[in-house]
Amino acid sequence: METVVYFVRHADSAFVEGQERERGLSEQGARDAKIIKELLQDEPLDVFVSSPYVRSVETIQELADWKGKPIKQFEDLRERNIGRFAPLSFADAKRKVYEEPQFAFPEGESSLEAADRAVQALLSLLVQYEGLTLVLGTHGDIMTLMLQTFDPRYGFEFWRSTTMPDIYRVHFDGTALKQVSRIMGGV
């Protein structure tokens, strides 16, 4: 039975050191959340789930409100903590953890660790809501790692190509990935 998951990467959020969980959307991000609502409001959407990070929830909140649905937050869908990676640049640090999936920077998660927890949450959702359509408020890195678990073509270059916001419609047959379509890439 087919289950559809709309992976919605959060809209723009100004980086604030130490505010990874609490930072909300920027003004542009709030405008983009309205566009997401307009883009998906006529789709048959049954269940809304999200990372507990405020920017992910806020990105899909207007759409969930429009549909009259609550957003269920799952800790295991949170973004990967890359850890302390100095003196590398952020992009070089990301490349390293994608190229070496078992490697973790101090205080960070490896690609394998982060993917494992997020995919377990996703698989549970696919079983629980089989045959329905879900909206998943997510992040670029953890979304990439989840998709990569099903298809190794999703890796560092895919992560680099994603935008804020971004939407991918992903079709599953049971727990097997069948198709991925980009619906929106930046606005």
mmCIF file of C-alpha atoms in Angstrom:
data_model
loop_
_atom_site.group_PDB
_atom_site.id
_atom_site.type_symbol
_atom_site.label_atom_id
_atom_site.label_comp_id
_atom_site.label_asym_id
_atom_site.label_seq_id
_atom_site.Cartn_x
_atom_site.Cartn_y
_atom_site.Cartn_z
ATOM 1 C CA MET A 1 0.000 0.000 0.000
ATOM 2 C CA GLU A 2 1.385 3.399 -0.986
ATOM 3 C CA THR A 3 2.181 6.044 1.590
ATOM 4 C CA VAL A 4 3.200 9.535 0.513
ATOM 5 C CA VAL A 5 5.465 11.712 2.649
ATOM 6 C CA TYR A 6 6.047 15.374 1.852
ATOM 7 C CA PHE A 7 9.485 16.161 3.251
ATOM 8 C CA VAL A 8 9.358 19.913 3.916
ATOM 9 C CA ARG A 9 12.766 21.371 4.676
ATOM 10 C CA HIS A 10 12.327 24.366 6.941
ATOM 11 C CA ALA A 11 12.267 27.892 5.578
ATOM 12 C CA ASP A 12 14.901 30.531 6.320
ATOM 13 C CA SER A 13 15.901 30.957 9.953
ATOM 14 C CA ALA A 14 18.633 33.301 11.096
ATOM 15 C CA PHE A 15 21.446 31.372 12.778
ATOM 16 C CA VAL A 16 21.890 32.217 16.449
ATOM 17 C CA GLU A 17 24.695 30.447 18.312
ATOM 18 C CA GLY A 18 23.268 28.204 21.027
ATOM 19 C CA GLN A 19 19.685 28.557 19.764
ATOM 20 C CA GLU A 20 19.518 25.479 17.530
ATOM 21 C CA ARG A 21 16.190 24.266 18.921
ATOM 22 C CA GLU A 22 14.500 27.568 19.689
ATOM 23 C CA ARG A 23 15.185 29.761 16.700
ATOM 24 C CA GLY A 24 12.152 30.467 14.587
ATOM 25 C CA LEU A 25 11.698 31.650 11.050
ATOM 26 C CA SER A 26 13.038 34.906 9.671
ATOM 27 C CA GLU A 27 10.622 37.345 8.010
ATOM 28 C CA GLN A 28 11.454 35.723 4.659
ATOM 29 C CA GLY A 29 10.940 32.295 6.195
ATOM 30 C CA ALA A 30 7.471 33.296 7.439
ATOM 31 C CA ARG A 31 6.572 34.503 3.935
ATOM 32 C CA ASP A 32 7.827 31.221 2.484
ATOM 33 C CA ALA A 33 5.704 29.245 4.976
ATOM 34 C CA LYS A 34 2.641 30.999 3.534
ATOM 35 C CA ILE A 35 3.726 29.950 0.030
ATOM 36 C CA ILE A 36 4.090 26.352 1.222
ATOM 37 C CA LYS A 37 0.556 26.505 2.583
ATOM 38 C CA GLU A 38 -0.755 27.831 -0.729
ATOM 39 C CA LEU A 39 1.181 25.221 -2.689
ATOM 40 C CA LEU A 40 -0.032 22.216 -0.683
ATOM 41 C CA GLN A 41 -3.398 23.340 0.714
ATOM 42 C CA ASP A 42 -5.430 21.394 -1.858
ATOM 43 C CA GLU A 43 -3.464 18.156 -1.397
ATOM 44 C CA PRO A 44 -5.053 15.381 0.674
ATOM 45 C CA LEU A 45 -2.866 15.622 3.784
ATOM 46 C CA ASP A 46 -3.703 13.309 6.663
ATOM 47 C CA VAL A 47 -0.925 13.593 9.252
ATOM 48 C CA PHE A 48 1.584 16.298 10.195
ATOM 49 C CA VAL A 49 4.830 15.360 11.950
ATOM 50 C CA SER A 50 7.947 17.375 12.604
ATOM 51 C CA SER A 51 11.321 17.732 14.152
ATOM 52 C CA PRO A 52 10.833 19.471 17.509
ATOM 53 C CA TYR A 53 12.933 22.431 16.336
ATOM 54 C CA VAL A 54 10.829 25.593 16.151
ATOM 55 C CA ARG A 55 11.821 26.484 12.587
ATOM 56 C CA SER A 56 10.596 23.127 11.280
ATOM 57 C CA VAL A 57 7.292 23.341 13.127
ATOM 58 C CA GLU A 58 6.713 26.963 12.068
ATOM 59 C CA THR A 59 7.367 26.096 8.411
ATOM 60 C CA ILE A 60 4.402 23.696 8.292
ATOM 61 C CA GLN A 61 2.196 25.316 10.979
ATOM 62 C CA GLU A 62 0.052 27.428 8.621
ATOM 63 C CA LEU A 63 -0.606 24.429 6.404
ATOM 64 C CA ALA A 64 -1.485 22.246 9.420
ATOM 65 C CA ASP A 65 -3.811 24.967 10.731
ATOM 66 C CA TRP A 66 -5.467 25.249 7.300
ATOM 67 C CA LYS A 67 -6.084 21.492 7.348
ATOM 68 C CA GLY A 68 -7.207 21.555 11.003
ATOM 69 C CA LYS A 69 -4.520 19.042 11.992
ATOM 70 C CA PRO A 70 -2.115 18.984 14.937
ATOM 71 C CA ILE A 71 1.622 18.650 14.398
ATOM 72 C CA LYS A 72 3.131 15.682 16.195
ATOM 73 C CA GLN A 73 6.736 16.328 17.173
ATOM 74 C CA PHE A 74 9.329 13.562 17.276
ATOM 75 C CA GLU A 75 12.683 14.076 18.968
ATOM 76 C CA ASP A 76 14.366 11.509 16.712
ATOM 77 C CA LEU A 77 13.533 13.663 13.655
ATOM 78 C CA ARG A 78 15.713 16.511 14.979
ATOM 79 C CA GLU A 79 18.601 17.841 12.923
ATOM 80 C CA ARG A 80 21.989 16.165 13.204
ATOM 81 C CA ASN A 81 24.383 17.816 15.632
ATOM 82 C CA ILE A 82 27.588 18.000 13.638
ATOM 83 C CA GLY A 83 29.628 18.875 16.721
ATOM 84 C CA ARG A 84 32.813 20.928 17.003
ATOM 85 C CA PHE A 85 34.486 20.891 13.594
ATOM 86 C CA ALA A 86 36.976 23.801 13.714
ATOM 87 C CA PRO A 87 39.239 24.536 11.911
ATOM 88 C CA LEU A 88 37.213 23.101 8.996
ATOM 89 C CA SER A 89 34.543 25.165 7.261
ATOM 90 C CA PHE A 90 30.938 24.067 7.739
ATOM 91 C CA ALA A 91 30.777 22.733 4.155
ATOM 92 C CA ASP A 92 34.059 20.826 4.531
ATOM 93 C CA ALA A 93 32.855 19.351 7.822
ATOM 94 C CA LYS A 94 29.618 18.205 6.168
ATOM 95 C CA ARG A 95 31.539 16.665 3.275
ATOM 96 C CA LYS A 96 33.724 14.740 5.747
ATOM 97 C CA VAL A 97 30.791 13.220 7.669
ATOM 98 C CA TYR A 98 29.112 12.183 4.403
ATOM 99 C CA GLU A 99 32.311 10.669 2.994
ATOM 100 C CA GLU A 100 33.104 8.919 6.290
ATOM 101 C CA PRO A 101 29.685 7.819 7.643
ATOM 102 C CA GLN A 102 31.095 6.378 10.888
ATOM 103 C CA PHE A 103 33.131 9.486 11.696
ATOM 104 C CA ALA A 104 31.838 11.973 14.269
ATOM 105 C CA PHE A 105 33.335 15.282 15.316
ATOM 106 C CA PRO A 106 33.618 15.888 19.083
ATOM 107 C CA GLU A 107 30.138 16.384 20.597
ATOM 108 C CA GLY A 108 28.541 15.426 17.257
ATOM 109 C CA GLU A 109 26.764 12.528 15.602
ATOM 110 C CA SER A 110 28.091 10.439 12.775
ATOM 111 C CA SER A 111 25.998 10.079 9.636
ATOM 112 C CA LEU A 112 25.218 6.495 10.645
ATOM 113 C CA GLU A 113 24.066 7.475 14.146
ATOM 114 C CA ALA A 114 21.858 10.325 12.951
ATOM 115 C CA ALA A 115 20.389 8.334 10.070
ATOM 116 C CA ASP A 116 19.630 5.366 12.308
ATOM 117 C CA ARG A 117 17.535 7.318 14.803
ATOM 118 C CA ALA A 118 15.681 9.316 12.134
ATOM 119 C CA VAL A 119 14.996 6.342 9.875
ATOM 120 C CA GLN A 120 13.658 4.328 12.811
ATOM 121 C CA ALA A 121 11.182 7.151 13.468
ATOM 122 C CA LEU A 122 10.278 7.336 9.765
ATOM 123 C CA LEU A 123 9.763 3.569 9.483
ATOM 124 C CA SER A 124 7.499 3.656 12.517
ATOM 125 C CA LEU A 125 5.454 6.434 10.890
ATOM 126 C CA LEU A 126 5.239 4.507 7.608
ATOM 127 C CA VAL A 127 3.838 1.485 9.438
ATOM 128 C CA GLN A 128 1.478 3.465 11.666
ATOM 129 C CA TYR A 129 0.109 5.649 8.851
ATOM 130 C CA GLU A 130 0.349 3.236 5.934
ATOM 131 C CA GLY A 131 -1.740 4.348 2.973
ATOM 132 C CA LEU A 132 -2.022 7.944 4.180
ATOM 133 C CA THR A 133 -0.292 11.174 3.209
ATOM 134 C CA LEU A 134 2.082 12.775 5.707
ATOM 135 C CA VAL A 135 3.781 16.149 5.908
ATOM 136 C CA LEU A 136 7.157 15.937 7.639
ATOM 137 C CA GLY A 137 8.746 19.192 8.836
ATOM 138 C CA THR A 138 12.451 18.521 8.557
ATOM 139 C CA HIS A 139 15.998 19.770 8.024
ATOM 140 C CA GLY A 140 18.345 19.482 5.068
ATOM 141 C CA ASP A 141 20.906 17.189 6.668
ATOM 142 C CA ILE A 142 18.565 14.752 8.399
ATOM 143 C CA MET A 143 16.302 14.616 5.316
ATOM 144 C CA THR A 144 19.320 13.759 3.170
ATOM 145 C CA LEU A 145 20.442 11.071 5.606
ATOM 146 C CA MET A 146 16.968 9.504 5.674
ATOM 147 C CA LEU A 147 16.745 9.431 1.881
ATOM 148 C CA GLN A 148 20.320 8.127 1.616
ATOM 149 C CA THR A 149 19.383 5.137 3.766
ATOM 150 C CA PHE A 150 16.950 4.078 1.040
ATOM 151 C CA ASP A 151 19.000 5.247 -1.953
ATOM 152 C CA PRO A 152 22.766 5.949 -1.786
ATOM 153 C CA ARG A 153 22.517 8.602 -4.526
ATOM 154 C CA TYR A 154 21.346 11.019 -1.829
ATOM 155 C CA GLY A 155 24.503 12.329 -0.237
ATOM 156 C CA PHE A 156 26.632 15.423 0.189
ATOM 157 C CA GLU A 157 25.910 16.878 -3.275
ATOM 158 C CA PHE A 158 22.170 16.403 -2.786
ATOM 159 C CA TRP A 159 22.408 18.104 0.618
ATOM 160 C CA ARG A 160 24.261 21.031 -0.995
ATOM 161 C CA SER A 161 21.544 21.332 -3.647
ATOM 162 C CA THR A 162 18.700 21.678 -1.171
ATOM 163 C CA THR A 163 17.235 25.077 -0.401
ATOM 164 C CA MET A 164 15.329 26.711 2.431
ATOM 165 C CA PRO A 165 12.509 25.922 2.051
ATOM 166 C CA ASP A 166 12.383 22.811 -0.088
ATOM 167 C CA ILE A 167 9.707 20.163 -0.635
ATOM 168 C CA TYR A 168 10.097 16.590 -1.829
ATOM 169 C CA ARG A 169 7.146 14.257 -2.432
ATOM 170 C CA VAL A 170 8.327 10.762 -1.544
ATOM 171 C CA HIS A 171 6.300 7.654 -2.368
ATOM 172 C CA PHE A 172 6.743 4.484 -0.309
ATOM 173 C CA ASP A 173 5.324 1.029 -0.932
ATOM 174 C CA GLY A 174 5.189 -0.268 2.608
ATOM 175 C CA THR A 175 8.650 0.743 3.816
ATOM 176 C CA ALA A 176 10.326 0.614 0.391
ATOM 177 C CA LEU A 177 11.151 3.899 -1.313
ATOM 178 C CA LYS A 178 9.534 4.053 -4.756
ATOM 179 C CA GLN A 179 9.792 7.610 -6.055
ATOM 180 C CA VAL A 180 11.108 11.043 -5.076
ATOM 181 C CA SER A 181 9.912 14.236 -6.770
ATOM 182 C CA ARG A 182 11.027 17.766 -5.994
ATOM 183 C CA ILE A 183 7.944 19.933 -5.614
ATOM 184 C CA MET A 184 9.570 23.189 -4.584
ATOM 185 C CA GLY A 185 13.127 24.391 -4.378
ATOM 186 C CA GLY A 186 13.528 27.786 -2.769
ATOM 187 C CA VAL A 187 11.168 30.650 -3.486
#
